Coordinates of C-alpha atoms in Angstrom, one line a residue:
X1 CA 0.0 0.0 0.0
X2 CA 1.3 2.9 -1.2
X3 CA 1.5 5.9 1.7
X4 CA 0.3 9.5 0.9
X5 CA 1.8 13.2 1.9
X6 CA 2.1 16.5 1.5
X7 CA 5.9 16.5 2.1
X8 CA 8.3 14.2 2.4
X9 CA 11.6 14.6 3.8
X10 CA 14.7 12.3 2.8
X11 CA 17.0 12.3 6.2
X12 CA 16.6 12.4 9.7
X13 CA 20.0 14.7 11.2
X14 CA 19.8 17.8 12.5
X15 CA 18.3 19.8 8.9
X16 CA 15.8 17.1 8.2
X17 CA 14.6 17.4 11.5
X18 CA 14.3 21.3 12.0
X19 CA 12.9 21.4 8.5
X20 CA 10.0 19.1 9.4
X21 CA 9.5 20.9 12.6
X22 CA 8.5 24.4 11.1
X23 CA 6.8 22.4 8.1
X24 CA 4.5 21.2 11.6
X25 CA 3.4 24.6 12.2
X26 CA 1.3 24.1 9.2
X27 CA -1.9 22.1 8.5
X28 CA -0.1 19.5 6.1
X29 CA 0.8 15.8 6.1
X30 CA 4.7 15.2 6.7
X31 CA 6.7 12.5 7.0
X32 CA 10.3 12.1 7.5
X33 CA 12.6 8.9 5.9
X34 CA 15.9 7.8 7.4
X35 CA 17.9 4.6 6.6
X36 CA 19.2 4.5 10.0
X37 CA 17.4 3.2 13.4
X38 CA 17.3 6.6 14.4
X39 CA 17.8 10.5 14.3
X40 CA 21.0 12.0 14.2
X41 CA 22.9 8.3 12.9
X42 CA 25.2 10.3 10.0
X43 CA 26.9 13.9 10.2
X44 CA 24.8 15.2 12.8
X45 CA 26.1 12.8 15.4
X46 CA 30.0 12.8 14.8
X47 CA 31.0 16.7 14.8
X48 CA 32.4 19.3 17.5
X49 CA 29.0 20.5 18.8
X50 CA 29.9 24.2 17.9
X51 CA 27.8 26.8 17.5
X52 CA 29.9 28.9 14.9
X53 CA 29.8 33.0 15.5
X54 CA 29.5 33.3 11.5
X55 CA 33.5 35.1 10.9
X56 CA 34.7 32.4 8.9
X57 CA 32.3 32.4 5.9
X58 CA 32.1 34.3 2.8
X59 CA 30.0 37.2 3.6
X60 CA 27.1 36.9 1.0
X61 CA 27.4 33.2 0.7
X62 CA 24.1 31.0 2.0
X63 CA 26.8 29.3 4.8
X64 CA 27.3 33.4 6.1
X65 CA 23.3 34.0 5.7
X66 CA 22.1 30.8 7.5
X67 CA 25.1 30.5 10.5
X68 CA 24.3 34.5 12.0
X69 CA 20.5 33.2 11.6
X70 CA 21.3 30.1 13.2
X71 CA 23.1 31.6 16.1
X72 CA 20.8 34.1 16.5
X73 CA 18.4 31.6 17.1
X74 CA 19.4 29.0 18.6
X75 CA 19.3 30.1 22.6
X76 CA 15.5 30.9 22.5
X77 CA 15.4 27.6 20.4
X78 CA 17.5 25.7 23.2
X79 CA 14.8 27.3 25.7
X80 CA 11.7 26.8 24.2
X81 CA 12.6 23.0 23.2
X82 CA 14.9 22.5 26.6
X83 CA 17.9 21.2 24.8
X84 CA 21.6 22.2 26.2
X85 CA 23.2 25.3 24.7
X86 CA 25.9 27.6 26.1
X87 CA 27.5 30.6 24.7
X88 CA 31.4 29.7 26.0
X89 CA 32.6 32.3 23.1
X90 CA 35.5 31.3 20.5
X91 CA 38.8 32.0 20.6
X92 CA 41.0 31.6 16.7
X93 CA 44.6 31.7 17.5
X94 CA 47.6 32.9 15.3
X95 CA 51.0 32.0 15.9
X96 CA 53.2 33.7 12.7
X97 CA 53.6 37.3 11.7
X98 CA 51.0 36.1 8.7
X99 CA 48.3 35.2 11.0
X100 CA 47.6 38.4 12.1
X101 CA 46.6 39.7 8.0
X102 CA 44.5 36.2 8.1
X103 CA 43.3 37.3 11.3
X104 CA 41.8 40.7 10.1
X105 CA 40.5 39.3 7.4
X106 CA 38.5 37.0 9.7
X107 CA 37.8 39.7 11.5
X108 CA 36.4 42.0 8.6
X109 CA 34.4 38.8 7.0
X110 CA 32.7 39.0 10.4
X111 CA 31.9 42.0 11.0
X112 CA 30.2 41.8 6.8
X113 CA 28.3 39.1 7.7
X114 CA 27.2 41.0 11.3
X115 CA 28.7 39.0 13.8
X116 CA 28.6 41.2 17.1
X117 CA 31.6 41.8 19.5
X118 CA 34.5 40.4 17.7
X119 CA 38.4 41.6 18.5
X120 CA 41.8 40.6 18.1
X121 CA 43.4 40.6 20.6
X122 CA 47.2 39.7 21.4
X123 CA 48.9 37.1 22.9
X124 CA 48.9 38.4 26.0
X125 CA 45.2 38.9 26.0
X126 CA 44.2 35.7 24.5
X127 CA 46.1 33.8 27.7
X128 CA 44.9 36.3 30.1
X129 CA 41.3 34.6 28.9
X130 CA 42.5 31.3 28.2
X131 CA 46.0 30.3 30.7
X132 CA 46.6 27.1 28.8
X133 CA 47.0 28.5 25.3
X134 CA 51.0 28.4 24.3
X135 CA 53.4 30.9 24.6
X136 CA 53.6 31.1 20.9
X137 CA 50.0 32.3 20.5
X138 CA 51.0 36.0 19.2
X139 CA 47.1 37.2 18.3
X140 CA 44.1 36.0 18.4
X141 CA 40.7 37.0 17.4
X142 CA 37.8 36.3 19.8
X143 CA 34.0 36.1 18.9
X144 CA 31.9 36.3 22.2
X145 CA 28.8 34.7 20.5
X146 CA 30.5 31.8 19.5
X147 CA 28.8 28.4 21.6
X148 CA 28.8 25.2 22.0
X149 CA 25.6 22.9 21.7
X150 CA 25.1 18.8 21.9
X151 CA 23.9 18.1 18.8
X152 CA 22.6 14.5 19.6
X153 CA 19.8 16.4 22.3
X154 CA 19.3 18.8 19.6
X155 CA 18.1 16.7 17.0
X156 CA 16.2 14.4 19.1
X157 CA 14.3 18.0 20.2
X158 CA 13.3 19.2 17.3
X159 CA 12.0 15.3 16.0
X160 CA 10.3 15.1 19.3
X161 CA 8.4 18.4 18.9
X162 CA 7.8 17.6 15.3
X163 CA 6.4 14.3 15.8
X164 CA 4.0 16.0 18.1
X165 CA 2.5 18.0 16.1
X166 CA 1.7 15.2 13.6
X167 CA 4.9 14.7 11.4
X168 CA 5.8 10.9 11.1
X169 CA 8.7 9.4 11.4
X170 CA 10.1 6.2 9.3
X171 CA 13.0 4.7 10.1
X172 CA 15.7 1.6 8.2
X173 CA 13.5 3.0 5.4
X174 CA 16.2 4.0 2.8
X175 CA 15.1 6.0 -0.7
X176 CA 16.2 3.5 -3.5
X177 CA 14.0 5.4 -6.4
X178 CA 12.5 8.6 -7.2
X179 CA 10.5 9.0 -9.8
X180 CA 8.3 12.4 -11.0
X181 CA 4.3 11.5 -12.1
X182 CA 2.4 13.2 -14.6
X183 CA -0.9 15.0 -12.9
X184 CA -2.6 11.6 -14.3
X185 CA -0.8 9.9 -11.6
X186 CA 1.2 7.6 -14.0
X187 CA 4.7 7.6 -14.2
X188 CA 6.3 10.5 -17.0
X189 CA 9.0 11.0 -18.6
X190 CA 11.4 14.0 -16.6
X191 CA 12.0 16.3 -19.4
X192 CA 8.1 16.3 -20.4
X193 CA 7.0 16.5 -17.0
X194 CA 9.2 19.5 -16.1
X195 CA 8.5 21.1 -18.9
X196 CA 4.5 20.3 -17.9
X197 CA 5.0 22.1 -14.9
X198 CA 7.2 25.1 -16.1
X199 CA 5.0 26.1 -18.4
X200 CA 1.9 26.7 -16.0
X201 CA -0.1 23.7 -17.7
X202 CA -1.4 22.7 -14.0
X203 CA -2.5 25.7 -11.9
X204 CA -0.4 24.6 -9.2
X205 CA 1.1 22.0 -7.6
X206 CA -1.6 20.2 -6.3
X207 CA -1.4 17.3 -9.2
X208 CA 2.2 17.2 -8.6
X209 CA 3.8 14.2 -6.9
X210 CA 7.1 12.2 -6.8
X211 CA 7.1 8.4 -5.7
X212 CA 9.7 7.2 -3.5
X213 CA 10.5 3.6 -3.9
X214 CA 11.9 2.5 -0.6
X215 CA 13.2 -0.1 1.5
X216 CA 10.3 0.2 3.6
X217 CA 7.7 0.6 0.9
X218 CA 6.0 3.1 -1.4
X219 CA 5.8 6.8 -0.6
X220 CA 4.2 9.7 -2.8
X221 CA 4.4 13.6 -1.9
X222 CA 3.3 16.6 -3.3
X223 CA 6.9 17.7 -2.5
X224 CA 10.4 16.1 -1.2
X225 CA 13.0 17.8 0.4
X226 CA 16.4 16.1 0.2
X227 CA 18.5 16.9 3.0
X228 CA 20.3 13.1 2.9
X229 CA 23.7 14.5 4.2
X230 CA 26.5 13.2 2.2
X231 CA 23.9 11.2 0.3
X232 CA 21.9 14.3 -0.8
X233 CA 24.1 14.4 -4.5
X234 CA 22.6 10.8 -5.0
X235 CA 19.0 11.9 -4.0
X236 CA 19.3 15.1 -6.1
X237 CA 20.4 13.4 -9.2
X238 CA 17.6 10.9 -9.1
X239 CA 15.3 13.4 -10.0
X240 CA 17.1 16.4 -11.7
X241 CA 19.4 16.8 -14.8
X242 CA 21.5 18.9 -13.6
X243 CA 23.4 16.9 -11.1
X244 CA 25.6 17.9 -8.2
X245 CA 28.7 15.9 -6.5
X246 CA 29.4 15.7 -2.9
X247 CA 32.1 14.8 -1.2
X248 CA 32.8 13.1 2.3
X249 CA 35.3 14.7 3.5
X250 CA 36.0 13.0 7.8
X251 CA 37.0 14.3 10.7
X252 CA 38.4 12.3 13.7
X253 CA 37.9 13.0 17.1
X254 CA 39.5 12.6 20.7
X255 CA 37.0 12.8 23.9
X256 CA 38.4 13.2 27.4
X257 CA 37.1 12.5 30.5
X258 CA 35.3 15.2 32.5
X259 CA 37.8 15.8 34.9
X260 CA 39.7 17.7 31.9
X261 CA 36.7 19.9 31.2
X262 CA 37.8 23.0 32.4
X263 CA 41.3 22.9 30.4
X264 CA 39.4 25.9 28.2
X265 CA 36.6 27.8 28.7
X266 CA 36.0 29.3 24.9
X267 CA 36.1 26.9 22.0
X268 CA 39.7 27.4 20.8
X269 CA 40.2 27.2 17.1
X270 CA 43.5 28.1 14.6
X271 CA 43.4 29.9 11.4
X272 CA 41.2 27.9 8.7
X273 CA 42.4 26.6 5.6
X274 CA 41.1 25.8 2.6
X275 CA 39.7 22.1 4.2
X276 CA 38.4 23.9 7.2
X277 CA 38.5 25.3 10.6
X278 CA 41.5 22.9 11.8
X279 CA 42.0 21.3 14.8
X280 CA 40.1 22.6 17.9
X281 CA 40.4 22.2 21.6
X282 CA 36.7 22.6 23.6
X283 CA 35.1 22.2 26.0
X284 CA 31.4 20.3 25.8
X285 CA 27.9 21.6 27.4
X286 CA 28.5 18.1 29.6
X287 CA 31.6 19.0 31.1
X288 CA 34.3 16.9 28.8
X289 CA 36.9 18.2 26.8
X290 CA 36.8 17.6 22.8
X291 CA 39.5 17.8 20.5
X292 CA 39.8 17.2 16.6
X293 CA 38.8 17.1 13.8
X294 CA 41.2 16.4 11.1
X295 CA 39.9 16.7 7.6
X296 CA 40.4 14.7 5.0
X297 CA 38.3 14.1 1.2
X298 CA 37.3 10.0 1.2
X299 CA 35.6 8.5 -1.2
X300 CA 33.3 6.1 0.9
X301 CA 30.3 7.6 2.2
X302 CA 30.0 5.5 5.1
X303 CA 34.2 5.7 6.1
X304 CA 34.1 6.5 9.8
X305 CA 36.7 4.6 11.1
X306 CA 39.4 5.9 13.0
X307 CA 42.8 5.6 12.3
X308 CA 46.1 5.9 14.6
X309 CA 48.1 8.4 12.1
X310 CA 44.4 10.3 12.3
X311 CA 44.5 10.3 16.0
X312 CA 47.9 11.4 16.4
X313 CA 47.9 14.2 13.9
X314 CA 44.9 15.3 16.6
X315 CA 47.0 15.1 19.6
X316 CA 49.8 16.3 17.9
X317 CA 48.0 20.2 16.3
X318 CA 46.1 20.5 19.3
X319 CA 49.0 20.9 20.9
X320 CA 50.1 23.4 19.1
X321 CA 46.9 25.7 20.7
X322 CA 47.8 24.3 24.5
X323 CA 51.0 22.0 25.1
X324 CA 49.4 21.4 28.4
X325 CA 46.4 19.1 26.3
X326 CA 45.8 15.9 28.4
X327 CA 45.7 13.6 26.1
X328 CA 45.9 10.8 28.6
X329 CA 42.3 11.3 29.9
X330 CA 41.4 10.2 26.8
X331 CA 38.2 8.3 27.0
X332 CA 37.2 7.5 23.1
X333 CA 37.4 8.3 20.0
X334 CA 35.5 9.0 16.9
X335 CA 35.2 10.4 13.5
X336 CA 32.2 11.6 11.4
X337 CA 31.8 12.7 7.8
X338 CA 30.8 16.2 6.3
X339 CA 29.1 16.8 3.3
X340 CA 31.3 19.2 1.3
X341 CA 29.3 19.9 -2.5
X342 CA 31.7 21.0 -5.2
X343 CA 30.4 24.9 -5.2
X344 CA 31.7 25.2 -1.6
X345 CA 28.8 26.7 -0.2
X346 CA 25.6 25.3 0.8
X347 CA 23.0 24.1 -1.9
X348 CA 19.0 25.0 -0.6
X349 CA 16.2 25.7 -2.8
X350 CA 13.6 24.4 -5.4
X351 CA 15.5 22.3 -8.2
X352 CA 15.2 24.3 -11.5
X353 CA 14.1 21.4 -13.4
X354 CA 12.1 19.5 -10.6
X355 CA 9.4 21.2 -9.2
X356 CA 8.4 20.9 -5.7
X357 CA 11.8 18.9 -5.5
X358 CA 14.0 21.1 -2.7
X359 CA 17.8 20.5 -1.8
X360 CA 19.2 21.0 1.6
X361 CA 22.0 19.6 0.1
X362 CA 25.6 20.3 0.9
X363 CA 25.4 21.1 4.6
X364 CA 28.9 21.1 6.5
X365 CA 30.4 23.4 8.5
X366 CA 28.5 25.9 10.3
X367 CA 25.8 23.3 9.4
X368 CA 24.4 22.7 12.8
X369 CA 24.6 26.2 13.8
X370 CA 22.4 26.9 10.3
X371 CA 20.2 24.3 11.0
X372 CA 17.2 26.2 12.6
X373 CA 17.5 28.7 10.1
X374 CA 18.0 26.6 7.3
X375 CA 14.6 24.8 8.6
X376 CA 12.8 28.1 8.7
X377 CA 13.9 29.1 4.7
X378 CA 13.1 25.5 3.6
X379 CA 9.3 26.0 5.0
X380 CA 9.0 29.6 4.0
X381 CA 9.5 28.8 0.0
X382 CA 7.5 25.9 0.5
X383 CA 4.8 28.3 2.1
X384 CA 5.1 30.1 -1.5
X385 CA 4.3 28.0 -3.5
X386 CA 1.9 25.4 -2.1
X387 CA 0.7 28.1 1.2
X388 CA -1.0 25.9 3.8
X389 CA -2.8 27.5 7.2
X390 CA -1.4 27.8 10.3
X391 CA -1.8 25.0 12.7
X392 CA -4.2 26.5 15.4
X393 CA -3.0 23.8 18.1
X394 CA 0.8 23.5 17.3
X395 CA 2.4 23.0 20.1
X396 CA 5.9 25.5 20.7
X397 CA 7.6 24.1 23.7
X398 CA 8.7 20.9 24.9
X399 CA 10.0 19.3 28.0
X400 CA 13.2 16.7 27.6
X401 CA 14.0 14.2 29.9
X402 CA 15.1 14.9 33.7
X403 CA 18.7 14.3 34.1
X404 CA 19.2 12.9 38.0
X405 CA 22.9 13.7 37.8
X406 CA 21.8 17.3 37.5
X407 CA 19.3 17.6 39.5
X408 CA 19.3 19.0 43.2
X409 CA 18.3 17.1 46.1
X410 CA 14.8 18.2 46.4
X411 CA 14.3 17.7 42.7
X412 CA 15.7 14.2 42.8
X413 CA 13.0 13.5 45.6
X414 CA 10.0 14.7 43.7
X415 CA 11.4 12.4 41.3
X416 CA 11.6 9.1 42.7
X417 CA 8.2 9.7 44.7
X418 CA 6.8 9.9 41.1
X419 CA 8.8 6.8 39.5
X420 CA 11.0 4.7 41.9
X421 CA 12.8 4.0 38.4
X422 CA 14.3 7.1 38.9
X423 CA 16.3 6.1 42.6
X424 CA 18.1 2.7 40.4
X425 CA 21.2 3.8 39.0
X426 CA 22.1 2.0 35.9
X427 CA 25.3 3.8 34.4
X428 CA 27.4 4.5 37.5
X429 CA 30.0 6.6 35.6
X430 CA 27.0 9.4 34.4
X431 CA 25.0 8.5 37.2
X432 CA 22.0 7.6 34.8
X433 CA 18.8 5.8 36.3
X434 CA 16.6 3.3 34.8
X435 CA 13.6 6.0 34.8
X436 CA 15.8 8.2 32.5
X437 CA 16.6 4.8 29.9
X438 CA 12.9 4.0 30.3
X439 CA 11.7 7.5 29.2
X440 CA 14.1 7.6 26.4
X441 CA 12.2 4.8 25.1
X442 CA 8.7 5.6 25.6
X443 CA 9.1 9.4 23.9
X444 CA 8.0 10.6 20.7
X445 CA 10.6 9.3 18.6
X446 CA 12.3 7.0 21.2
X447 CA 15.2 5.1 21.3
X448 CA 14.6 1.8 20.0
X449 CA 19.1 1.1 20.0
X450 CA 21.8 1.1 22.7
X451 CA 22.9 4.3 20.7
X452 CA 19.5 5.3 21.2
X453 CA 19.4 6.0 25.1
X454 CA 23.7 6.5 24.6
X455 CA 22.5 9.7 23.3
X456 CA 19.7 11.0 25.1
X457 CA 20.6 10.1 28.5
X458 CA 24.4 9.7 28.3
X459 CA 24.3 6.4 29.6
X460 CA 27.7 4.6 28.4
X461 CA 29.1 7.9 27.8
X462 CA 31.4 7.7 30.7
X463 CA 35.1 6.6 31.5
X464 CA 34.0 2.8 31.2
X465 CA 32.1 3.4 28.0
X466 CA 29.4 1.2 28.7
X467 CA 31.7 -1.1 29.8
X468 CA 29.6 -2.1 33.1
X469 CA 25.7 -1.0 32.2
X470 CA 25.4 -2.6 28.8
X471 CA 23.5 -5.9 29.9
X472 CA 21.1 -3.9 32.1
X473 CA 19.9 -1.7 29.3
X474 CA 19.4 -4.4 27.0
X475 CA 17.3 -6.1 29.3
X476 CA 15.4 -2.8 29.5
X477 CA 15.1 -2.4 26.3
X478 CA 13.7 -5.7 25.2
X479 CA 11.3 -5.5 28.1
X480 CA 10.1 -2.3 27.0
X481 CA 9.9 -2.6 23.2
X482 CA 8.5 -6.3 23.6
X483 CA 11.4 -8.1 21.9
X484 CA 13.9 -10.7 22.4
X485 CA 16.9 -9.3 24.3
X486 CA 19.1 -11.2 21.2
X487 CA 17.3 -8.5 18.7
X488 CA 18.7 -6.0 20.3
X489 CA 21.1 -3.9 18.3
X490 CA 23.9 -1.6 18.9
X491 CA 22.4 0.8 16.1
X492 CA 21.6 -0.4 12.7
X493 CA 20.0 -4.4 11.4
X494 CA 23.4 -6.6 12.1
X495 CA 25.2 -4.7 15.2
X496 CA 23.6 -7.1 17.7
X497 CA 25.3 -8.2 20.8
X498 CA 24.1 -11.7 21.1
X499 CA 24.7 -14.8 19.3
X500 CA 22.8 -17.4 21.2
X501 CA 22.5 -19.0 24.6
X502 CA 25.3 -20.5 26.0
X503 CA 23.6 -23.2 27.9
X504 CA 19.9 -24.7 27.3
X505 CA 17.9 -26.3 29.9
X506 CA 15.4 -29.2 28.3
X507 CA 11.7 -29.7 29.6
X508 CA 11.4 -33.4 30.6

């Protein structure tokens, strides 16, 4: 049976989702596709949490347009939909006589684009805010609305809130086809049905669809918006003739234990190159201390392995912004992809030659920051052209899930009068309860993976990495969701933990 919408949206990270949540504030039917078990599984999930001040890109470019948006947005965003957001300000150091010309020019690119408060400062200064930067800092320039965000909580907010207020989720369903059908319905050819709909023959786009063959089955929209990450050139060119090419271009990261969290206050960067923003050194809004990424062009979409020269290279630049960096608190490490298009700037609109058909499409770097903006633009030309009323019941805030390690004393009373759940701990090293896991399950859009409640409760995130709690939420988690503890996965179909039993007991 093939399943109807207004919109459908290809990918589930961190655009996807904050595109379907303004698309909610809108009497339409929505639904959102993802190949992955959940939210957040590709770029959104492996990248430095930054929320970028808007200095680094070209002023005029959509990146500048959508990152001082973004940023502008995204404390009121992190208030109304309670995920963690903290404006910790951003240092970019310069070390040679050269750095300081690349520093004004940082400096002037910000101040174009409107970023608020910036100065250079020099070496002196920049260690007088920061005492572990090295001696051979010389100048720095400083941007006070620079933050840092977890993008994991993030995502998961904005899906929540979407999902309640009626946009549907469809997860390990993965986009094989698109095809463009003739107002009839039928199947039609791509150049006659573009030129159908370029010409005005239909009033509007009402007769307009696109069918999605899928993994999970048949879908047909009005309109789809691509925002598949690195796989959003492979979307695109499904349906338009004028194809686009992105590539993956990874990043490896090193995560310290909490006890290094206060090494740096402000996200310390160096001077960008032509790959990036270089290797950083920052604090997170949970208390650890991140450092990374490197950046190099792959051609595998899915290559997120980390290697040892990777990691080392890490260690190695990041000492170049503080010598001091503990690298021995090192807890894990990671690496995650970007999706860097060949025009170097990000791709969003209606294709020319696809109606109804919009990219998100070449979203890296300050993607995340961009992303609420980015979500407001996408529904705004979709408003245009097919304008739906406002939904008089949508619903603005929501509520996340009460962290026990954070809460005060009082507060963790209530808590456990309400759900004893809440008073068994279940990850010792994030102090994480079993009411926390359970309510990361039973949410709109819950976890359904170890990964899953990983991300919205932090539970394996500590020094033992899920070294001691991993049983205990898998027997959780098939309880709750109703399965055999052996389904349970790590993340995607074929990460399970469990082969078999190891003994059987026979019924005589």
């Amino acid at each position: 049976m093939t399943k109807k919408y207004d919109i459908i949206i290809i990918g589930a990270g961190v655009t996807g989702c904050a595109i379907a949540r303004e698309l909610s504030r809108r009497e339409r039917s929505v639904a959102v596709l993802e190949r992955a078990s959940d939210v957040c599984e590709g770029t959104s999930k492996a990248n430095s949490g930054i929320a970028h001040a808007g200095y680094d890109a070209e002023p005029g470019s959509r990146k500048a347009q959508m990152n001082i948006r973004g940023s502008r947005m995204l404390e009121g965003l992190s208030k109304e939909l309670d995920f963690p957001y903290r404006r910790n300000g951003s240092i970019v150091l310069g070390f040679a006589p050269e750095d300081r010309e690349r520093l004004q020019k940082l400096y002037d690119k910000g101040i174009a684009n409107g970023v608020e408060g910036l100065r250079i400062l020099s070496g002196e200064e920049a260690r007088s805010l920061e005492p572990n930067l090295n001696e051979t800092v010389t100048a720095a320039l400083y941007a006070p609305t620079g933050g840092i965000v977890d993008p994991f909580l993030m995502t998961v907010a904005l899906a929540e809130n979407a999902n309640v207020n009626g946009v549907e989720f469809f997860f390990r369903t993965e986009v094989q086809s698109i095809e463009r059908l003739a107002p009839s319905g039928e199947a039609a050819d791509s150049a006659e049905a573009a030129q159908h709909a370029l010409s005005g023959a239909d009033s509007g786009e009402a007769d307009y669809r696109y069918r999605l063959t899928t993994s999970g089955g048949t879908f047909e929209a009005r309109s789809v918006v691509n925002a598949a990450g690195v796989y959003a050139d492979t979307i695109h060119n499904m349906v338009s003739a004028r194809k686009i090419h992105i590539t993956p271009r990874k990043g490896e990261y090193l995560l310290l234990d909490k006890k290094t969290g206060g090494f740096v206050n402000a996200t310390v960067f160096q001077c960008p190159t032509v790959m990036g923003k270089g290797i950083l050194v920052t604090p997170t809004v949970h208390g650890n201390l991140l450092i990374g990424p490197t950046s190099e062009d792959i051609g595998d979409k899915e290559g997120v392995n980390t290697t040892a020269a990777g990691l080392e290279e890490v260690i190695a630049k990041a000492g170049l912004s503080a010598g001091a960096v503990p690298a021995r608190q090192v807890i894990t490490s990671f690496a995650g992809l970007r999706a860097h298009e060949d025009g170097d700037d990000f791709l969003i609109g209606e294709a020319e030659d696809a109606p109804g058909f919009y990219d998100a499409a070449g979203i890296e770097s300050p993607g995340l920051t961009s992303a609420p903006a980015i979500g407001e633009y996408v529904a705004a030309l979709i408003q245009e052209r097919t304008p739906a009323p406002e939904k008089k019941n949508f619903q603005a805030k929501r509520q996340g899930i009460p962290c026990m390690q954070l809460s005060d004393p009082a507060a963790k009373k209530r808590l456990i009068e309400q759900n004893p759940l809440y008073g068994n701990v279940v990850c010792r090293c994030e102090l994480v309860t079993e009411g926390e896991i359970v309510d990361a399950i039973r949410r709109p859009v819950g976890a359904t993976t170890l990964d899953g409640i990983k991300r919205r409760v932090r539970a394996g995130m500590g020094r033992c990495q899920a070294g001691f709690c991993t049983p205990k939420q898998m027997e959780i988690l098939a309880r709750e969701l109703g399965v055999d503890i052996g389904e349970i996965t790590k993340n995607d179909p074929g990460s399970e933990l469990l082969e078999g039993t190891t003994k059987q007991s026979e019924v005589q």
